[in-house]
Amino acid sequence: MMIPTLFKLTSSISEQLPFAVTPVKPTPLRDSFLLTYSRSCGDLLGLPANFWQSPEFKTVLAGEKLPKGGVYTAQVYAGHQFGQFVPQLGDGRAISIGEISNHVGESYEIQLKGSGLTPYSRMGDGRAVLRSCIREFLASEAMAALNIPTTRALSIVGSNEEVYRERVEQGAMMARVAQSHIRFGHFEYWFHRNKIPELTHLANYCIEQFYPEANTQELPYLYLFEQIVQRTATLIAQWQAHGFAHGVMNTDNMSILGLTIDYGPFGFLDDYNPGFICNHSDSSGRYAFEEQPSIGLWNLNALGLTFSTWLSVQQITTALKAYEPALVKRYLSIMRQKLGLANWQASDQQLLGQLLAIMAEQKADYTLTFRLLNSVDVDDVNNANCDALLQLFRCQKDIKKWLVTYRARLQEDALRKDERVKEQNKVNALYVLRNYLAELAIKEAESGCYHTLEKLHSVLSTPFTWQRDSELFAEKAPNWGKKLEVSCSS
Ligand code: AMP
Ligand code: MG
């Protein structure tokens, strides 16, 4: 019996933007094996049921076999790294195998991260370590489950190849999936080399593939830029609302589709600390949690400059002015739901501000504080039902005072308690990828046991729903877990 092929690939990017890609073959890892996979990502791609059992799945995602229709390529781009322009970067350790179409005709590019040297590897080895693959795999799938736009992760292939970072680590390869991995830095590369025909081809490709409705607009390039502004604003609003710090918001790590891309030293907030810096190497705090909204705008300015090819300064400036209102609107809409309010009143800004200030002062856990607001009852003046919430605060005086105002506000709100809790639980996650949880999964996986990795992946795939036997994953971080340092080295 013929086993049907899993991957029927096309390669639009190498056909339509040949100047932007370089053919390069992966270098498979020694003794590689399928370490884990995401069923939901496979479903998104329209892969058949039990796809992971097919031998083809592993050989393709280990870079050992190229499916029909695919082309191995690495893309070139540039970028502003920590504010400095670097004229040439590129996929230094990710090789695209091509694109796959799902049942509804959506096309997804599959890239193998950690698949060996490319012309853009610079001083790097083209490899990824198991630790960073696990972090990216879990984070991508967790973010998707939180409904935050993100690149996805299909699989991790493990190996016993040694890779040198601060210590010797195990090499691994992760299959990363997105409708496109095109970054702001792709536009910067061609603009700063004054290669206007190439830049225009790139913009046209983005319009045809991802923003076709631009063609019905009077000014398609303006529309394209406006859409990228909107998507970036709403993405960062979601990061802020869910307590996600990216860590390296360089323009080469900013997606033209508004996806979270390039998971490095990212972190979810444990204690609420607006100045949280998750990247150990970010000494100035350029990419601190509270800086993300303004850095998003900085990055859009850098992208906007490339659009001066087709747009006036005034058109670009006007488009950029839409960023802040779009971000604030989306942020407040999520925060309204997190507070369990049917509508937003002017005074709610103060209510939210006070809560965040108390949380910051008291170092209360960000995720759990919001989640446990669902235990607040309007008539429970003694806070008898919200003990777990109060326990998150070292000194309870201020939060108890705030709860009085909050209960009064809930009383006048249109939602009944059960409706409110239902709405709140849709946006207040119980489970997030805390750094220390990732660390537990990594330590275990490095010794060949994948139990915590699998369990964590499963729990994070339904982050809003309480799950049996998963208490550990819903707890706040222990003190040792808050002190872990994560650097760019991956
Ligand atoms: P990142 O900080 O991960 O976004 O990477 C910045 C640039 O360095 C990108 O061009 C990456 O492809 C490249 N890069 C990062 N790590 C490696 C590595 N181990 N080998 C080759 N290139 C790398
Ligand atoms: Mg990057």
Coordinates of C-alpha atoms and ligand atoms in Angstrom, one line a residue:
M1 CA 0.0 0.0 0.0
M2 CA 1.3 3.5 -0.9
I3 CA 1.7 5.7 2.2
P4 CA 0.3 9.1 1.2
T5 CA 2.9 11.9 1.3
L6 CA 2.5 14.2 4.2
F7 CA 4.0 17.3 2.7
K8 CA 2.9 18.7 -0.6
L9 CA 4.9 21.8 -0.9
T10 CA 5.1 24.9 -3.1
S11 CA 7.7 27.6 -2.9
S12 CA 6.3 31.0 -3.7
I13 CA 9.0 32.9 -1.9
S14 CA 11.8 31.4 -3.9
E15 CA 9.9 31.6 -7.1
Q16 CA 8.7 35.2 -6.7
L17 CA 11.5 36.7 -4.7
P18 CA 14.5 34.7 -6.0
F19 CA 16.9 37.6 -5.2
A20 CA 15.9 37.5 -1.5
V21 CA 16.7 33.9 -0.9
T22 CA 19.8 31.7 -1.2
P23 CA 19.5 28.0 -1.9
V24 CA 21.2 26.1 1.0
K25 CA 20.9 22.5 2.2
P26 CA 20.4 21.7 5.9
T27 CA 23.1 19.8 7.7
P28 CA 21.3 17.1 9.6
L29 CA 22.1 16.4 13.2
R30 CA 23.9 13.2 14.3
D31 CA 21.6 10.4 15.6
S32 CA 18.5 12.6 15.4
F33 CA 15.1 11.5 16.6
L34 CA 11.6 13.0 16.8
L35 CA 11.5 14.4 20.3
T36 CA 8.1 16.1 20.3
Y37 CA 5.5 17.5 18.0
S38 CA 2.4 19.7 18.2
R39 CA -0.7 18.0 17.1
S40 CA -2.6 21.3 16.9
C41 CA 0.1 22.8 14.6
G42 CA -0.2 19.7 12.4
D43 CA -3.9 20.2 12.3
L44 CA -3.5 23.8 11.3
L45 CA -1.4 22.7 8.4
G46 CA -4.0 20.2 7.4
L47 CA -1.7 17.2 8.0
P48 CA -3.5 13.8 8.2
A49 CA -4.4 12.3 11.6
N50 CA -1.4 10.6 13.3
F51 CA 1.0 12.5 11.0
W52 CA 3.7 12.1 13.6
Q53 CA 3.8 8.3 13.1
S54 CA 4.8 8.6 9.5
P55 CA 8.5 8.1 9.0
E56 CA 8.4 11.0 6.5
F57 CA 7.5 13.4 9.3
K58 CA 10.8 13.0 11.1
T59 CA 13.0 12.8 8.0
V60 CA 11.6 16.0 6.6
L61 CA 11.7 17.9 9.8
A62 CA 15.2 16.7 10.6
G63 CA 16.3 18.2 7.2
E64 CA 17.1 14.7 5.8
K65 CA 14.6 14.7 3.0
L66 CA 13.1 17.4 0.9
P67 CA 9.4 16.8 -0.1
K68 CA 8.4 17.2 -3.7
G69 CA 7.7 20.9 -4.6
G70 CA 9.9 22.2 -1.7
V71 CA 13.1 24.2 -2.1
Y72 CA 15.7 24.7 0.7
T73 CA 16.4 28.3 1.1
A74 CA 17.7 30.9 3.6
Q75 CA 16.4 34.5 3.4
V76 CA 18.5 37.7 3.7
Y77 CA 17.4 40.6 5.8
A78 CA 18.9 43.5 7.8
G79 CA 17.8 45.1 11.0
H80 CA 18.3 47.5 13.9
Q81 CA 19.7 45.6 16.8
F82 CA 19.5 47.5 20.0
G83 CA 19.1 50.7 18.0
Q84 CA 22.1 50.1 15.7
F85 CA 21.6 49.4 12.1
V86 CA 23.2 46.2 10.9
P87 CA 23.1 46.1 7.1
Q88 CA 23.2 42.4 6.7
L89 CA 21.6 39.7 8.8
G90 CA 19.5 36.8 7.5
D91 CA 18.5 33.3 8.3
G92 CA 21.8 32.3 10.0
R93 CA 20.4 29.0 11.3
A94 CA 16.9 28.6 9.8
I95 CA 16.3 26.9 6.4
S96 CA 12.9 27.1 4.7
I97 CA 11.7 23.9 3.1
G98 CA 8.7 25.6 1.3
E99 CA 5.1 26.2 1.9
I100 CA 2.1 23.9 2.6
S101 CA -1.6 24.7 2.0
N102 CA -4.2 23.6 4.5
H103 CA -7.9 22.7 3.9
V104 CA -9.0 26.3 3.7
G105 CA -6.3 27.3 1.3
E106 CA -4.1 29.1 3.8
S107 CA -0.4 28.7 3.0
Y108 CA 2.2 28.2 5.7
E109 CA 6.0 28.3 5.4
I110 CA 8.0 25.7 7.3
Q111 CA 11.4 26.6 8.5
L112 CA 13.9 24.3 10.2
K113 CA 15.7 26.3 12.9
G114 CA 19.1 25.0 13.9
S115 CA 19.6 23.2 10.6
G116 CA 23.2 24.2 10.0
L117 CA 25.3 26.9 8.4
T118 CA 23.9 29.3 5.8
P119 CA 25.5 32.2 4.0
Y120 CA 24.1 34.4 6.8
S121 CA 25.5 32.5 9.8
R122 CA 28.2 35.2 10.4
M123 CA 30.1 34.0 13.4
G124 CA 27.4 31.5 14.5
D125 CA 27.4 27.7 14.0
G126 CA 24.0 27.5 12.4
R127 CA 22.8 25.4 15.3
A128 CA 20.1 25.6 18.0
V129 CA 20.3 23.9 21.4
L130 CA 17.7 21.7 22.9
R131 CA 17.1 24.3 25.7
S132 CA 16.2 27.1 23.3
C133 CA 14.1 24.8 21.1
I134 CA 12.1 23.7 24.1
R135 CA 11.6 27.3 25.1
E136 CA 10.5 28.4 21.6
F137 CA 8.3 25.3 21.1
L138 CA 6.4 25.7 24.4
A139 CA 6.1 29.5 24.0
S140 CA 4.9 29.4 20.5
E141 CA 2.2 26.9 21.3
A142 CA 1.3 28.6 24.6
M143 CA 1.0 32.0 22.9
A144 CA -1.3 30.5 20.2
A145 CA -3.5 29.0 22.9
L146 CA -3.7 32.5 24.6
N147 CA -4.9 33.8 21.2
I148 CA -1.8 36.0 20.8
P149 CA -0.6 36.1 17.2
T150 CA 2.6 34.0 16.9
T151 CA 4.7 31.8 14.7
R152 CA 3.9 28.2 15.5
A153 CA 6.1 25.2 16.3
L154 CA 5.5 21.8 14.6
S155 CA 8.2 19.7 16.1
I156 CA 11.5 19.3 17.8
V157 CA 14.1 16.9 16.6
G158 CA 16.7 15.9 19.2
S159 CA 20.2 14.5 18.7
N160 CA 23.3 13.7 20.5
E161 CA 25.4 16.3 18.7
E162 CA 27.3 18.6 21.0
V163 CA 26.8 22.3 20.5
Y164 CA 28.9 24.9 22.3
R165 CA 27.3 27.8 24.1
E166 CA 28.3 28.9 27.7
R167 CA 28.5 25.2 28.2
V168 CA 28.3 22.1 26.0
E169 CA 24.7 21.5 25.1
Q170 CA 22.6 19.1 23.0
G171 CA 21.9 20.2 19.5
A172 CA 18.3 20.1 18.3
M173 CA 16.2 21.4 15.4
M174 CA 12.8 23.0 15.6
A175 CA 10.3 23.3 12.8
R176 CA 8.8 26.8 12.9
V177 CA 5.7 27.6 11.0
A178 CA 4.1 30.9 9.9
Q179 CA 2.1 32.2 6.9
S180 CA 5.3 34.3 6.5
H181 CA 8.5 34.9 8.3
I182 CA 9.1 38.2 6.6
R183 CA 10.4 40.8 9.0
F184 CA 10.7 44.6 9.1
G185 CA 14.4 43.9 8.4
H186 CA 13.6 42.4 5.0
F187 CA 12.4 45.8 3.9
E188 CA 15.3 47.6 5.5
Y189 CA 17.8 45.4 3.7
W190 CA 16.7 46.5 0.2
F191 CA 15.9 50.1 1.2
H192 CA 19.3 50.8 2.7
R193 CA 21.1 49.3 -0.3
N194 CA 19.0 51.5 -2.5
K195 CA 17.7 48.5 -4.4
I196 CA 14.3 49.9 -5.2
P197 CA 13.1 47.3 -7.7
E198 CA 13.8 44.5 -5.2
L199 CA 12.1 46.4 -2.4
T200 CA 9.1 47.0 -4.6
H201 CA 8.9 43.3 -5.5
L202 CA 9.0 42.5 -1.8
A203 CA 6.2 44.9 -1.0
N204 CA 4.1 43.6 -3.9
Y205 CA 4.7 40.0 -2.8
C206 CA 3.4 40.9 0.7
I207 CA 0.4 42.5 -0.8
E208 CA -0.4 39.6 -3.1
Q209 CA 0.1 37.0 -0.5
F210 CA -1.0 38.5 2.7
Y211 CA -2.9 41.7 2.2
P212 CA -4.6 41.2 -1.2
E213 CA -7.4 43.7 -0.3
A214 CA -4.7 46.4 -0.6
N215 CA -5.2 46.1 -4.4
T216 CA -8.7 47.5 -4.1
Q217 CA -7.4 50.6 -2.2
E218 CA -6.4 53.8 -3.8
L219 CA -2.9 53.6 -2.3
P220 CA -2.0 50.0 -1.8
Y221 CA 1.4 50.7 -0.2
L222 CA -0.1 53.1 2.3
Y223 CA -2.7 50.5 3.1
L224 CA 0.0 47.9 3.6
F225 CA 1.9 50.1 6.0
E226 CA -1.3 51.0 7.9
Q227 CA -2.1 47.3 8.3
I228 CA 1.3 46.5 9.6
V229 CA 1.0 49.5 12.1
Q230 CA -2.4 48.1 13.2
R231 CA -1.2 44.5 13.6
T232 CA 1.9 45.6 15.5
A233 CA -0.2 47.8 17.8
T234 CA -2.7 45.0 18.6
L235 CA 0.1 42.4 19.1
I236 CA 1.9 44.6 21.6
A237 CA -1.4 45.4 23.4
Q238 CA -1.8 41.7 23.8
W239 CA 1.7 41.2 25.1
Q240 CA 1.2 43.9 27.7
A241 CA -2.2 42.6 28.8
H242 CA -1.0 39.0 29.2
G243 CA 2.3 39.9 30.8
F244 CA 4.6 38.8 28.0
A245 CA 8.1 40.3 27.5
H246 CA 9.7 39.5 24.2
G247 CA 13.3 40.5 25.2
V248 CA 14.8 41.3 21.8
M249 CA 12.6 43.6 19.9
N250 CA 15.1 44.3 17.2
T251 CA 13.5 45.2 13.8
D252 CA 14.8 41.9 12.4
N253 CA 12.5 40.2 15.0
M254 CA 9.4 42.1 14.0
S255 CA 6.9 40.4 11.7
I256 CA 5.1 42.1 8.9
L257 CA 2.1 40.0 9.8
G258 CA 2.2 41.2 13.4
L259 CA 3.2 37.8 14.8
T260 CA 5.4 37.2 17.8
I261 CA 8.6 35.9 16.2
D262 CA 12.1 34.8 17.3
Y263 CA 11.7 33.6 20.8
G264 CA 14.9 34.1 22.6
P265 CA 15.2 35.4 26.2
F266 CA 11.5 36.1 26.4
G267 CA 9.6 35.8 29.7
F268 CA 6.2 36.0 31.2
L269 CA 5.9 38.2 34.2
D270 CA 5.9 36.4 37.5
D271 CA 5.7 39.3 40.1
Y272 CA 4.3 42.4 38.5
N273 CA 7.2 44.5 37.7
P274 CA 6.7 47.0 34.9
G275 CA 10.5 47.5 34.5
F276 CA 11.0 43.7 34.1
I277 CA 14.0 43.0 31.9
C278 CA 13.9 39.3 30.8
N279 CA 17.1 39.5 28.7
H280 CA 20.2 39.3 30.9
S281 CA 22.2 40.9 28.1
D282 CA 19.9 44.0 27.9
S283 CA 21.9 46.1 30.4
S284 CA 20.1 49.4 29.6
G285 CA 16.6 47.9 29.7
R286 CA 15.8 49.0 26.2
Y287 CA 13.5 46.1 25.9
A288 CA 12.0 46.1 29.4
F289 CA 8.4 45.1 29.7
E290 CA 7.0 48.6 30.0
E291 CA 9.1 49.9 27.1
Q292 CA 7.6 47.5 24.6
P293 CA 4.8 49.8 23.3
S294 CA 7.2 52.6 22.6
I295 CA 9.8 50.3 21.0
G296 CA 7.1 48.9 18.8
L297 CA 6.6 52.5 17.5
W298 CA 10.4 53.0 17.1
N299 CA 10.5 49.9 15.0
L300 CA 7.6 51.0 12.9
N301 CA 9.4 54.3 12.3
A302 CA 12.3 52.3 11.0
L303 CA 10.0 50.4 8.7
G304 CA 8.2 53.6 7.8
L305 CA 11.4 55.0 6.4
T306 CA 11.5 52.2 3.9
F307 CA 8.0 53.1 2.8
S308 CA 9.2 56.6 1.9
T309 CA 10.0 54.9 -1.4
W310 CA 6.3 55.1 -2.2
L311 CA 4.8 57.4 0.4
S312 CA 5.2 61.0 1.5
V313 CA 6.5 61.9 5.0
Q314 CA 3.1 63.1 5.8
Q315 CA 1.4 59.9 4.8
I316 CA 3.9 57.9 6.9
T317 CA 3.5 60.2 9.9
T318 CA -0.3 60.0 9.8
A319 CA -0.2 56.2 9.5
L320 CA 2.1 56.1 12.5
K321 CA -0.2 58.3 14.6
A322 CA -2.8 55.5 14.5
Y323 CA -0.4 53.2 16.4
E324 CA -0.9 54.5 20.0
P325 CA -4.7 54.8 19.9
A326 CA -5.0 51.3 18.3
L327 CA -2.7 49.8 21.0
V328 CA -4.5 51.6 23.9
K329 CA -7.9 50.6 22.5
R330 CA -7.0 46.9 22.3
Y331 CA -5.1 46.9 25.7
L332 CA -8.0 48.5 27.5
S333 CA -10.5 46.2 25.9
I334 CA -8.6 43.2 27.2
M335 CA -8.1 44.8 30.6
R336 CA -11.8 45.6 30.8
Q337 CA -12.5 41.9 30.2
K338 CA -9.8 40.9 32.7
L339 CA -11.5 43.1 35.3
G340 CA -14.9 41.5 34.4
L341 CA -16.6 44.7 33.3
A342 CA -19.3 44.9 30.6
N343 CA -18.2 48.4 29.5
W344 CA -15.4 50.8 30.2
Q345 CA -16.1 54.0 32.1
A346 CA -13.6 56.9 32.4
S347 CA -13.1 56.1 36.1
D348 CA -12.1 52.5 35.3
Q349 CA -8.7 53.8 34.1
Q350 CA -8.0 54.8 37.7
L351 CA -9.4 51.5 39.1
L352 CA -7.0 49.6 36.8
G353 CA -4.1 52.0 37.6
Q354 CA -4.5 51.6 41.3
L355 CA -4.6 47.8 41.1
L356 CA -1.4 47.7 39.0
A357 CA 0.3 50.1 41.4
I358 CA -0.6 47.9 44.3
M359 CA 0.5 44.8 42.5
A360 CA 3.8 46.5 41.6
E361 CA 4.4 47.7 45.1
Q362 CA 3.5 44.3 46.6
K363 CA 5.3 42.3 43.9
A364 CA 2.0 40.3 43.4
D365 CA 2.0 37.6 40.8
Y366 CA 0.6 39.2 37.6
T367 CA -1.2 36.1 36.1
L368 CA -2.7 34.8 39.4
T369 CA -3.9 38.2 40.6
F370 CA -6.0 38.7 37.5
R371 CA -7.1 35.1 37.5
L372 CA -8.2 35.2 41.1
L373 CA -10.3 38.3 40.6
N374 CA -12.9 35.7 39.6
S375 CA -13.2 34.9 43.3
V376 CA -14.5 38.4 44.2
D377 CA -18.2 38.5 45.2
V378 CA -20.1 41.7 45.3
D379 CA -21.6 41.0 48.7
D380 CA -18.6 39.4 50.3
V381 CA -17.6 42.5 52.3
N382 CA -15.2 40.5 54.5
N383 CA -13.3 39.0 51.5
A384 CA -14.1 35.5 52.9
N385 CA -14.1 34.0 49.4
C386 CA -11.0 35.6 48.1
D387 CA -8.3 34.5 50.5
A388 CA -6.1 33.0 47.7
L389 CA -6.1 36.3 46.0
L390 CA -5.2 38.2 49.2
Q391 CA -2.4 35.7 49.8
L392 CA -0.6 37.1 46.7
F393 CA -0.1 40.3 48.6
R394 CA 2.5 40.6 51.4
C395 CA 0.6 43.5 53.0
Q396 CA -3.1 43.3 52.4
K397 CA -4.2 46.7 53.5
D398 CA -4.1 48.4 50.1
I399 CA -5.6 45.5 48.1
K400 CA -8.5 45.2 50.6
K401 CA -9.2 48.9 50.2
W402 CA -9.1 48.5 46.4
L403 CA -11.5 45.6 46.6
V404 CA -14.1 47.8 48.3
T405 CA -14.0 50.2 45.2
Y406 CA -13.9 47.2 42.9
R407 CA -16.9 45.6 44.4
A408 CA -18.8 48.8 44.3
R409 CA -17.9 49.1 40.6
L410 CA -19.0 45.5 39.9
Q411 CA -22.3 46.2 41.7
E412 CA -23.3 48.8 39.1
D413 CA -22.0 46.8 36.2
A414 CA -24.4 45.0 33.9
L415 CA -22.9 41.5 34.1
R416 CA -24.1 38.9 36.6
K417 CA -21.5 37.1 38.6
D418 CA -21.6 33.9 36.5
E419 CA -21.4 35.9 33.3
R420 CA -18.6 38.0 34.6
V421 CA -16.5 35.0 35.7
K422 CA -17.1 33.3 32.3
E423 CA -15.8 36.5 30.5
Q424 CA -12.9 36.9 32.9
N425 CA -11.8 33.3 32.5
K426 CA -11.5 33.8 28.8
V427 CA -8.7 36.2 29.1
N428 CA -7.2 35.6 32.6
A429 CA -5.0 32.6 32.1
L430 CA -4.4 30.1 34.9
Y431 CA -1.3 28.6 33.2
V432 CA 1.5 30.6 31.5
L433 CA 4.9 29.5 30.5
R434 CA 6.7 30.6 33.6
N435 CA 10.5 30.7 33.2
Y436 CA 11.0 28.2 35.9
L437 CA 8.5 25.7 34.5
A438 CA 10.4 25.9 31.2
E439 CA 13.6 25.3 33.1
L440 CA 12.1 22.2 34.8
A441 CA 11.1 20.8 31.4
I442 CA 14.5 21.6 30.0
K443 CA 16.5 20.0 32.8
E444 CA 14.5 16.8 32.6
A445 CA 14.7 16.7 28.8
E446 CA 18.4 17.1 28.9
S447 CA 18.6 13.9 30.8
G448 CA 16.3 12.1 28.3
C449 CA 13.0 12.4 30.1
Y450 CA 10.2 14.3 28.4
H451 CA 7.4 13.9 30.9
T452 CA 7.3 17.6 32.1
L453 CA 7.7 18.9 28.6
E454 CA 4.7 16.9 27.4
K455 CA 2.6 17.7 30.5
L456 CA 3.5 21.4 30.2
H457 CA 2.7 21.5 26.5
S458 CA -0.6 19.9 27.2
V459 CA -1.5 22.2 30.1
L460 CA -0.5 25.3 28.2
S461 CA -2.6 24.4 25.2
T462 CA -5.8 25.2 27.3
P463 CA -4.5 27.9 29.5
F464 CA -7.8 29.3 30.6
T465 CA -9.3 26.0 31.8
W466 CA -8.5 24.4 35.2
Q467 CA -7.0 21.0 34.7
R468 CA -6.8 18.0 37.0
D469 CA -3.4 17.1 38.5
S470 CA -1.9 20.3 37.2
E471 CA -1.6 22.2 40.4
L472 CA 2.1 22.6 40.1
F473 CA 1.7 24.5 36.8
A474 CA -0.8 27.0 38.3
E475 CA 1.4 28.0 41.2
K476 CA 3.4 31.2 41.4
A477 CA 7.1 30.9 40.9
P478 CA 9.3 29.9 43.8
N479 CA 12.0 32.4 44.7
W480 CA 14.8 30.4 42.9
G481 CA 12.6 30.5 39.8
K482 CA 12.4 34.2 39.7
K483 CA 16.1 34.6 39.7
L484 CA 16.9 32.6 36.6
E485 CA 18.9 34.5 34.0
V486 CA 18.1 34.1 30.3
S487 CA 20.5 35.5 27.7
C488 CA 20.5 35.8 23.9
S489 CA 22.7 32.7 23.7
S490 CA 20.5 30.0 22.2
Ligands
AMP1 P1 18.3 36.5 17.0 O1 19.0 37.3 18.0 O2 18.1 35.0 17.4 O3 17.1 37.1 16.4 O4 19.4 36.4 15.8 C1 20.0 37.5 15.2 C2 20.8 37.0 14.0 O5 21.8 36.1 14.3 C3 19.9 36.3 12.9 O6 20.4 36.6 11.7 C4 20.2 34.8 13.3 O7 19.9 34.0 12.2 C5 21.6 34.8 13.6 N1 22.0 33.7 14.6 C6 21.6 33.6 15.9 N2 22.1 32.4 16.4 C7 22.9 31.9 15.4 C8 23.7 30.7 15.3 N3 23.9 29.9 16.3 N4 24.2 30.4 14.1 C9 24.1 31.3 13.1 N5 23.4 32.4 13.1 C10 22.8 32.7 14.2
MG2 MG 16.1 37.1 15.0

